[in-house]
XYZ file of C-alpha atoms in Angstrom:
662
model
C 36.213 88.653 113.309
C 34.216 91.880 113.698
C 36.051 94.967 112.503
C 34.801 98.030 114.359
C 33.922 101.259 112.619
C 35.780 104.259 113.878
C 35.054 107.908 113.227
C 38.284 109.888 113.428
C 38.791 113.612 113.340
C 41.107 114.930 110.655
C 44.730 115.165 111.814
C 44.371 118.863 111.074
C 41.473 119.471 113.478
C 42.647 119.178 117.038
C 46.031 117.538 116.618
C 47.664 120.719 115.309
C 47.083 122.177 118.744
C 49.334 119.473 120.153
C 52.864 120.868 120.709
C 54.380 117.793 119.038
C 53.031 118.834 115.622
C 54.735 122.165 114.955
C 55.660 121.953 111.270
C 54.179 120.674 108.046
C 55.745 119.005 105.020
C 55.607 121.630 102.293
C 55.958 121.732 98.525
C 59.142 123.577 97.452
C 58.637 126.831 95.550
C 58.554 126.340 91.761
C 61.733 126.948 89.773
C 62.067 127.958 86.105
C 62.738 124.980 83.843
C 66.093 126.357 82.678
C 67.311 126.820 86.238
C 66.131 123.343 87.225
C 67.851 121.802 84.189
C 71.039 123.729 84.959
C 71.079 122.449 88.545
C 70.480 118.866 87.386
C 73.314 118.980 84.843
C 75.624 120.592 87.393
C 74.971 117.826 89.914
C 75.486 115.178 87.245
C 78.634 116.443 85.534
C 80.187 118.927 87.983
C 79.747 117.479 91.497
C 83.124 118.930 92.526
C 82.235 122.404 91.165
C 85.567 123.018 89.375
C 84.459 126.501 88.297
C 84.130 127.778 91.875
C 87.677 129.143 91.852
C 86.833 131.424 88.894
C 84.018 133.270 90.664
C 84.509 136.998 91.261
C 88.007 136.959 89.766
C 89.419 139.561 87.319
C 90.001 138.391 83.723
C 93.782 138.087 84.136
C 93.360 135.952 87.256
C 90.778 133.783 85.491
C 93.223 133.195 82.635
C 95.970 132.209 85.083
C 93.620 129.867 86.977
C 92.456 128.310 83.700
C 96.050 127.728 82.653
C 96.801 126.103 86.019
C 93.696 123.931 85.748
C 94.692 122.562 82.332
C 98.433 122.448 83.091
C 98.933 121.836 86.845
C 102.674 122.327 86.398
C 102.011 126.105 86.397
C 100.473 125.749 89.849
C 103.285 123.912 91.654
C 106.148 124.900 89.320
C 106.725 128.420 90.769
C 107.081 126.898 94.261
C 109.558 124.236 93.172
C 112.833 124.188 95.117
C 116.234 122.526 94.928
C 115.432 120.303 97.909
C 112.374 118.965 96.086
C 114.503 118.337 93.000
C 117.007 116.263 94.996
C 114.220 113.930 96.103
C 112.705 113.773 92.607
C 116.131 113.102 91.062
C 116.692 110.040 93.234
C 113.143 108.793 92.608
C 113.396 109.392 88.849
C 116.670 107.480 88.485
C 115.246 104.651 90.594
C 112.104 104.228 88.500
C 114.157 104.504 85.302
C 116.113 101.437 86.409
C 112.765 99.630 86.597
C 111.190 101.246 83.527
C 113.916 100.193 81.086
C 113.722 96.405 81.591
C 109.958 96.483 82.149
C 109.415 98.563 79.023
C 111.379 96.106 76.880
C 109.548 93.153 78.471
C 106.043 94.553 78.057
C 106.659 95.536 74.435
C 107.579 91.905 73.711
C 104.375 90.886 75.501
C 102.398 93.135 73.130
C 104.162 91.485 70.123
C 105.818 94.821 69.363
C 109.507 95.661 68.800
C 111.264 95.873 72.223
C 112.470 99.411 71.504
C 108.844 100.644 71.665
C 108.810 99.937 75.385
C 111.586 102.516 75.817
C 109.963 104.989 73.435
C 106.811 104.728 75.568
C 108.807 105.619 78.674
C 110.152 108.821 77.125
C 107.414 111.002 75.562
C 104.288 110.104 77.629
C 105.941 110.810 81.027
C 106.877 114.293 79.812
C 103.265 114.999 78.810
C 101.949 113.699 82.124
C 104.419 115.764 84.143
C 102.889 118.910 82.609
C 99.199 117.894 82.668
C 98.834 115.304 85.450
C 97.652 116.117 88.960
C 99.276 113.204 90.837
C 102.647 113.715 92.489
C 103.391 110.001 92.796
C 102.211 108.373 89.572
C 105.023 106.997 87.406
C 103.974 106.672 83.771
C 104.755 103.735 81.525
C 103.464 100.630 79.797
C 101.559 97.935 81.670
C 101.362 94.176 81.255
C 97.576 93.946 81.095
C 97.317 96.686 78.473
C 100.093 95.034 76.483
C 98.379 91.653 76.602
C 95.023 93.181 75.612
C 96.664 94.930 72.662
C 98.307 91.693 71.535
C 95.148 89.632 72.007
C 92.777 91.957 70.148
C 95.051 93.013 67.282
C 96.423 89.525 66.668
C 92.871 88.410 65.877
C 93.007 90.364 62.585
C 96.739 90.621 61.806
C 99.484 88.100 62.489
C 102.400 90.055 64.038
C 104.942 87.538 62.703
C 103.663 87.528 59.124
C 102.908 91.240 58.805
C 104.783 93.079 61.600
C 104.616 96.503 59.898
C 100.830 96.506 59.568
C 100.514 95.184 63.125
C 102.761 98.001 64.397
C 100.702 100.645 62.579
C 97.463 99.230 64.015
C 98.989 99.401 67.501
C 99.737 103.110 67.002
C 96.187 103.674 65.727
C 94.636 101.804 68.672
C 96.725 103.971 71.014
C 95.378 107.093 69.287
C 91.785 105.940 69.801
C 92.539 105.059 73.431
C 93.843 108.592 73.958
C 90.880 110.196 72.214
C 88.470 108.116 74.293
C 90.237 108.933 77.572
C 90.471 112.644 76.821
C 86.805 112.764 75.753
C 85.689 111.196 79.029
C 87.607 113.861 80.925
C 86.528 116.816 78.789
C 82.839 115.865 78.873
C 82.992 114.912 82.570
C 81.983 111.300 81.907
C 84.414 109.726 84.316
C 81.590 108.000 86.177
C 81.526 105.450 83.326
C 84.818 104.025 84.622
C 83.176 103.564 88.033
C 81.284 100.593 86.617
C 84.599 98.776 86.985
C 84.086 98.002 90.654
C 86.870 97.048 93.046
C 85.783 93.404 92.867
C 85.872 93.528 89.056
C 89.368 95.002 88.992
C 90.721 92.480 91.541
C 89.372 89.526 89.539
C 90.302 90.918 86.143
C 93.832 91.861 87.157
C 94.361 88.485 88.844
C 93.111 86.626 85.780
C 95.181 88.730 83.397
C 98.262 88.244 85.600
C 97.720 84.468 85.528
C 97.386 84.447 81.746
C 100.405 86.728 81.277
C 102.525 84.515 83.544
C 101.543 81.374 81.645
C 102.301 83.109 78.340
C 105.864 83.656 79.555
C 106.477 79.921 79.535
C 107.305 80.454 75.876
C 110.344 82.536 76.840
C 111.259 80.470 79.908
C 111.314 77.226 77.919
C 112.863 78.785 74.821
C 109.972 77.869 72.485
C 109.897 79.364 68.997
C 106.217 78.746 68.239
C 103.408 79.441 70.661
C 99.657 79.928 70.662
C 98.206 83.400 70.219
C 95.217 82.467 72.392
C 95.160 83.732 75.964
C 93.004 81.086 77.658
C 94.803 78.711 80.020
C 93.753 75.527 78.198
C 95.283 76.565 74.867
C 98.414 77.847 76.599
C 98.966 74.587 78.509
C 98.249 72.552 75.368
C 100.801 74.628 73.457
C 103.408 74.063 76.192
C 102.986 70.319 76.572
C 102.671 69.481 72.876
C 106.189 70.859 72.385
C 108.023 69.004 75.154
C 110.661 67.866 72.703
C 111.506 71.524 71.965
C 112.034 72.602 75.577
C 115.519 74.014 76.131
C 116.866 73.179 79.567
C 119.546 75.905 79.420
C 116.876 78.567 78.981
C 114.648 77.047 81.693
C 117.460 76.935 84.266
C 118.446 80.523 83.543
C 114.816 81.654 83.743
C 114.074 80.011 87.083
C 117.317 81.289 88.608
C 116.500 84.887 87.724
C 112.863 84.442 88.753
C 114.016 83.198 92.151
C 116.333 86.212 92.464
C 113.556 88.667 91.579
C 111.093 87.112 94.035
C 113.742 86.992 96.768
C 114.552 90.686 96.298
C 110.854 91.554 96.524
C 110.513 89.480 99.697
C 113.343 91.377 101.405
C 111.945 94.727 100.247
C 108.553 93.876 101.765
C 110.117 92.765 105.016
C 112.187 95.936 105.278
C 110.550 98.828 103.356
C 113.689 100.961 103.648
C 115.355 98.424 101.328
C 112.832 99.090 98.556
C 115.687 99.890 96.184
C 116.742 96.218 96.175
C 113.471 95.210 94.528
C 113.501 98.294 92.264
C 117.014 97.580 90.984
C 116.515 93.815 90.639
C 115.066 93.860 87.063
C 117.888 96.028 85.697
C 120.439 93.960 87.603
C 118.935 90.822 86.054
C 119.198 92.314 82.569
C 122.848 93.308 83.110
C 123.845 89.964 84.619
C 121.900 88.015 81.999
C 123.444 89.993 79.161
C 126.966 89.514 80.543
C 126.368 85.803 81.021
C 125.131 85.337 77.456
C 127.960 87.462 76.009
C 130.691 85.611 77.897
C 129.343 82.087 77.357
C 127.853 82.569 73.869
C 124.660 81.071 75.252
C 122.703 82.367 72.250
C 124.325 79.512 70.308
C 122.960 76.964 72.803
C 119.252 77.704 72.721
C 119.063 80.941 74.732
C 117.187 83.535 72.677
C 118.338 87.177 72.837
C 116.739 90.512 71.895
C 119.163 91.226 69.086
C 119.830 94.530 67.361
C 118.087 97.673 68.653
C 118.163 101.008 66.823
C 119.841 103.937 68.577
C 118.030 107.261 68.759
C 114.945 108.818 70.278
C 111.363 108.313 69.122
C 110.829 108.659 65.362
C 107.522 110.287 64.343
C 104.729 107.831 63.569
C 101.832 110.137 62.674
C 102.081 109.092 59.032
C 101.897 105.423 60.073
C 98.407 105.670 61.572
C 96.131 103.284 59.711
C 92.460 104.215 59.177
C 91.701 101.489 56.656
C 88.013 100.552 56.936
C 89.007 96.874 57.043
C 90.819 97.337 60.377
C 89.112 100.438 61.789
C 86.491 98.589 63.910
C 89.229 96.496 65.543
C 91.476 99.461 66.312
C 88.556 101.463 67.759
C 87.427 98.535 69.919
C 90.999 97.885 71.054
C 91.474 101.547 71.880
C 88.283 101.791 73.943
C 88.840 98.551 75.891
C 92.506 99.240 76.623
C 91.679 102.880 77.394
C 89.113 101.884 80.023
C 91.536 99.451 81.676
C 94.330 102.022 81.605
C 92.082 104.659 83.187
C 90.796 102.311 85.869
C 94.310 101.254 86.899
C 95.931 104.675 86.601
C 93.266 106.605 88.522
C 92.984 103.929 91.213
C 96.770 103.956 91.730
C 96.908 107.756 91.763
C 94.116 108.042 94.334
C 95.706 105.379 96.542
C 99.001 107.238 96.859
C 97.277 110.631 97.118
C 95.410 109.278 100.145
C 98.717 108.401 101.822
C 99.998 111.960 101.364
C 96.696 113.703 102.152
C 96.077 115.455 98.847
C 93.389 115.073 96.195
C 93.620 114.346 92.499
C 90.982 115.339 89.961
C 89.776 112.218 88.129
C 88.618 114.152 85.072
C 91.918 116.034 84.796
C 93.729 112.695 85.047
C 91.645 111.346 82.170
C 92.568 114.339 80.034
C 96.242 113.901 80.943
C 96.184 110.175 80.123
C 94.374 110.903 76.882
C 96.803 113.593 75.757
C 99.875 111.521 76.562
C 98.491 108.583 74.531
C 97.523 110.863 71.640
C 101.033 112.336 71.653
C 102.473 108.843 72.097
C 100.633 107.461 69.075
C 102.336 110.142 66.966
C 105.809 109.414 68.393
C 106.112 105.613 68.085
C 104.627 104.782 71.502
C 101.859 102.428 72.453
C 99.389 102.426 75.367
C 100.675 103.951 78.633
C 99.152 104.611 82.041
C 100.277 104.688 85.680
C 101.311 101.118 86.598
C 101.167 100.198 90.268
C 104.633 98.612 90.518
C 106.429 101.617 89.031
C 104.352 104.120 91.029
C 104.997 102.201 94.252
C 108.739 102.412 93.637
C 108.385 106.128 92.868
C 106.461 106.629 96.114
C 108.917 104.631 98.228
C 111.871 106.424 96.643
C 110.578 109.687 98.110
C 109.289 111.529 95.052
C 107.804 114.957 95.768
C 106.357 116.050 92.412
C 105.841 114.860 88.834
C 109.414 115.967 88.069
C 110.432 112.367 88.867
C 108.725 111.431 85.577
C 110.831 114.033 83.757
C 114.016 112.623 85.308
C 112.967 109.111 84.283
C 112.230 110.297 80.738
C 115.687 111.888 80.417
C 117.328 108.748 81.790
C 115.484 106.702 79.146
C 116.500 109.268 76.496
C 120.170 108.860 77.413
C 119.736 105.116 77.206
C 118.177 105.402 73.744
C 120.956 107.700 72.518
C 124.025 105.992 73.968
C 123.368 102.703 75.809
C 120.853 100.825 73.660
C 123.476 98.635 71.865
C 124.334 97.105 75.265
C 120.923 95.370 75.312
C 121.732 93.308 72.208
C 122.619 90.235 74.295
C 119.759 90.561 76.777
C 118.172 87.088 76.973
C 114.435 86.806 76.326
C 114.203 84.430 79.268
C 115.248 87.235 81.656
C 112.491 89.461 80.284
C 110.012 86.624 80.827
C 111.224 86.264 84.418
C 110.769 90.001 84.998
C 107.191 89.839 83.693
C 106.287 86.781 85.803
C 107.722 88.394 88.948
C 105.697 91.552 88.302
C 102.505 89.602 87.534
C 102.615 87.476 90.679
C 102.222 90.682 92.658
C 98.925 91.412 90.855
C 97.257 88.161 91.965
C 95.722 89.552 95.127
C 94.247 86.457 96.759
C 94.010 88.270 100.110
C 91.621 90.801 98.545
C 89.498 87.935 97.170
C 89.306 86.335 100.637
C 88.326 89.721 102.087
C 85.543 90.027 99.496
C 84.246 86.576 100.482
C 84.071 87.596 104.123
C 82.406 90.965 103.479
C 80.166 90.517 100.440
C 79.498 87.197 98.704
C 78.101 88.839 95.564
C 81.283 90.914 95.160
C 83.245 87.672 95.489
C 81.135 86.120 92.708
C 81.851 89.159 90.503
C 85.554 88.866 91.277
C 85.725 85.149 90.494
C 83.618 85.573 87.344
C 86.139 88.081 86.049
C 89.049 85.832 87.016
C 87.629 82.614 85.548
C 86.349 84.407 82.448
C 89.807 85.785 81.706
C 91.643 82.548 82.505
C 89.364 80.046 80.745
C 87.805 82.126 77.951
C 89.524 85.361 76.974
C 90.385 88.738 78.437
C 87.495 90.414 76.618
C 84.954 87.815 77.765
C 86.179 88.013 81.362
C 85.914 91.793 81.315
C 82.414 91.723 79.805
C 81.261 89.115 82.346
C 82.536 91.145 85.278
C 81.080 94.443 84.052
C 77.810 92.692 83.229
C 77.523 91.260 86.743
C 78.390 94.638 88.272
C 75.686 96.364 86.215
C 73.253 93.566 87.117
C 73.911 94.257 90.764
C 73.235 97.966 90.279
C 69.974 97.077 88.524
C 69.019 94.730 91.356
C 69.627 97.513 93.878
C 67.263 99.718 91.866
C 64.678 97.067 90.931
C 64.570 95.339 94.322
C 65.031 98.035 96.962
C 64.952 97.272 100.660
C 61.708 97.809 102.572
C 62.037 97.725 106.346
C 59.620 97.556 109.258
C 60.395 100.275 111.816
C 59.796 100.197 115.542
C 60.227 102.677 118.376
C 63.445 102.792 120.400
C 62.332 102.798 124.078
C 62.155 106.207 125.797
C 62.713 108.099 122.535
C 60.991 109.351 119.417
C 63.449 107.471 117.209
C 62.214 104.725 114.870
C 64.582 102.102 113.531
C 64.633 98.720 111.771
C 63.125 96.071 114.076
C 65.515 93.414 112.708
C 68.574 95.526 113.478
C 67.469 96.747 116.910
C 65.972 93.949 118.975
C 64.788 96.321 121.723
C 62.424 98.259 119.459
C 58.693 98.025 120.057
C 56.021 98.108 117.374
C 53.343 100.785 117.616
C 49.910 99.196 118.264
C 47.576 99.602 115.297
C 50.313 101.178 113.133
C 52.660 99.597 110.562
C 55.692 101.767 109.767
C 57.582 100.878 106.571
C 60.761 102.496 105.265
C 61.435 102.527 101.513
C 65.189 102.559 101.049
C 65.548 103.777 97.441
C 64.096 106.137 94.819
C 60.826 104.908 93.306
C 61.111 104.346 89.559
C 59.395 102.351 86.851
C 61.862 99.511 87.484
C 60.775 98.953 91.088
C 57.230 100.370 91.270
C 55.444 97.038 90.784
C 57.763 95.280 93.191
C 57.187 97.893 95.911
C 53.397 97.690 95.507
C 53.484 93.910 95.910
C 56.036 93.977 98.725
C 54.141 96.565 100.766
C 50.916 94.551 100.332
C 52.758 91.501 101.624
C 54.058 93.433 104.616
C 50.475 94.386 105.457
C 49.371 90.737 105.162
C 52.243 89.613 107.391
C 51.461 92.278 109.967
C 47.762 91.374 110.119
C 48.660 87.694 110.523
C 51.070 88.582 113.331
C 48.439 90.725 115.079
C 45.830 88.007 114.749
C 48.160 85.385 116.243
C 49.111 87.632 119.193
C 45.682 89.199 119.744
C 47.001 92.756 119.571
C 45.215 95.948 118.505
C 44.022 95.565 114.927
C 45.921 97.369 112.201
C 44.533 100.800 111.268
C 47.368 102.895 109.789
C 50.210 102.396 107.302
C 53.028 104.930 107.509
C 55.580 105.041 104.677
C 58.890 106.618 105.693
C 60.052 108.389 102.501
C 63.322 109.782 103.923
C 65.474 107.667 101.587
C 63.281 108.254 98.503
C 65.342 110.881 96.714
C 63.198 110.906 93.577
C 60.084 109.432 92.009
C 58.862 109.111 88.437
C 55.378 108.861 86.952
C 55.328 105.078 87.366
C 56.142 105.528 91.039
C 53.348 108.062 91.474
C 50.896 105.678 89.785
C 52.073 102.965 92.165
C 51.365 105.170 95.199
C 47.924 105.948 93.817
C 47.179 102.233 93.345
C 48.601 101.454 96.781
C 46.316 104.009 98.407
C 43.298 102.433 96.722
C 44.385 98.958 97.921
C 44.871 100.233 101.468
C 41.512 102.055 101.397
C 39.731 98.884 100.286
C 41.245 97.070 103.254
C 39.826 99.658 105.627
C 43.205 101.177 106.461
C 44.671 104.654 106.176
C 47.910 105.625 104.387
C 50.277 108.322 105.681
C 53.606 109.533 104.257
C 56.499 110.742 106.395
C 59.302 113.099 105.315
C 59.032 113.049 101.504
C 61.866 115.056 99.939
C 61.567 118.247 97.910
C 61.681 116.547 94.503
C 59.124 113.955 95.603
C 56.772 116.598 97.061
C 57.028 118.667 93.889
C 56.014 115.750 91.680
C 53.292 114.517 94.042
C 51.825 118.011 94.011
C 51.907 118.351 90.214
C 50.284 114.921 89.807
C 47.457 115.891 92.223
C 48.361 112.952 94.468
C 48.596 115.308 97.446
C 44.941 116.145 96.891
C 44.117 112.442 96.665
C 45.808 111.470 99.909
C 45.165 114.781 101.640
C 47.807 117.244 102.795
C 46.935 116.369 106.403
C 48.334 112.864 105.881
C 51.809 114.095 104.873
C 54.052 114.423 107.931
C 57.477 115.912 108.496
C 58.793 112.991 110.585
C 57.833 109.439 111.453
C 57.431 110.552 115.067
C 54.817 113.135 114.090
C 52.983 110.603 111.918
C 52.896 108.078 114.784
C 51.794 110.797 117.197
C 48.899 111.761 114.924
C 47.810 108.146 114.475
C 47.966 107.478 118.222
C 46.032 110.682 118.898
C 43.237 109.648 116.578
C 43.207 106.053 117.836
C 42.724 107.177 121.433
C 40.308 110.079 120.878
C 37.957 108.539 118.341
C 34.492 107.331 119.237
C 33.732 103.654 118.642
C 30.421 103.022 116.912
C 29.364 99.395 116.772
C 26.043 98.484 115.197
C 24.324 95.607 117.109
C 23.466 93.712 113.951
C 26.686 94.504 112.118
C 27.612 91.572 109.823
C 30.838 89.638 110.375
C 32.427 90.760 107.101
C 31.638 94.424 107.571
C 34.567 96.754 107.179
C 34.476 100.504 107.301
C 36.671 103.218 105.872
C 38.932 104.833 108.377
């Protein structure tokens, strides 16, 4: 094939007279380094610009705004009315009826004294009511956090052999969880939690719920000894190697109450105005179970009960914090892992209900609030707390208006601790197990997993990896697997960005992906490629190779169809938000490759940051300012202009392999 030699004018010669080419891509004016660094840090850590409200305000107003920012109660408190309190009173009493049995149940799940579940529903809600920004979040302990605490601390201390040391380590882990959460909020590092994607949370929560439910077979069957492992194989082995110790009285009682709890939830879902039936069901189960055991003396026939509980509000525990170097790594690790899970669940729940009521919550302020309530909790005999979905949903459905519902709940729990706690002496363990199983079944969101399969197969793989990792290995391994796959996907997005061939939409100057729009037409002699990501060291080599392959594919297509031979390569840089030195080197190499093939490279719509770096690296001089265009349409117009106005010079004895520079 004979490649003709063309002599083209510069795009800057005559084409600038064409009315299509009115503007030029320009280099942004230089900025001082300090100002540039300030803008970068602001975009990274302050995307919501929380300091905007302080601008042009007198000192007294700034102090008041600062106080409201740290303690949101000072913002909505002055507007609080009696009508709002009536709604919050009903909601607070309703969630207290759920918090009391759930608190006792989850404390048992964490291998902690049952009374700690009530302590944790007294102090932390008061802290959150002052510092939290969500109107609907109901604070308390959660099953997943409880199971994580039990799993990680039991690896170094046996809670049955040394319960005091185990208790002190739980307080210390809660302190580290609070410090970690508050630090993320103070230093605006909340984006770290975003690595827990929706798919990760669905799989992890489903796996943890499965493991928690299976763990409750110990209470349902009345077993005294049970495995401390959380994987399903060890749990099933522990259950079926003790068949001779199963207690049928306990099993019957457990399944009856489980059926009642699930039935009440079913009716509440069918008729949302009957939400109170499901909310009251756990407390009703505790009352009925306690009465049944008391009247029949079932504790003498294999039905285990809670036993004695101390009256009184939270005793201080600051002197019980354990910083022994032997256990410090475990308590720090437990605090960080449980803190991340607590943040992910609490913030996700808060944002969900805020969306329903059309208001916004500040994620960083929430982190500070969660951190402070766990720090305060660790000093007042509480363990890890957050905003559980089940309790918050009841709070929302009960018509709460502000965080005062948490204060009402806390006072209801306080009254229980002061006057009613002896009544829980005969509460059967099997009822608590039934309450936990009923709550956990609601966390296995198989519909969300099916939705992930339909929408994004990779997200489904992440979800199932988290689920299977938790169920068959351990909670920590499942969490690490899911986060690892999520980070891998982010890296793949960066390292393997999309490159698309663009074509012209008929009767327009719009250029779009030829695979997405079947009616697009390719521009003869021009290959238009869109790079759909920033160009960094991680993807520079890939982009060089991929663009070269696109050119090969295009030349093969032209040869097979006998169309106008390829002369120009246009790179649409609209989606390239940034470029590093490796990316600039790649563009320089790519230009040399394209030049050797007798083609010409043009760039369309490079952004300000890209233009600034291309200018400093002298690449603009290498490619020529005339080959940088504001839009793809202008670049195509220039190429077409030169293709149709150039003079063809063909030497009679030109060799077959001759190729000229364009």
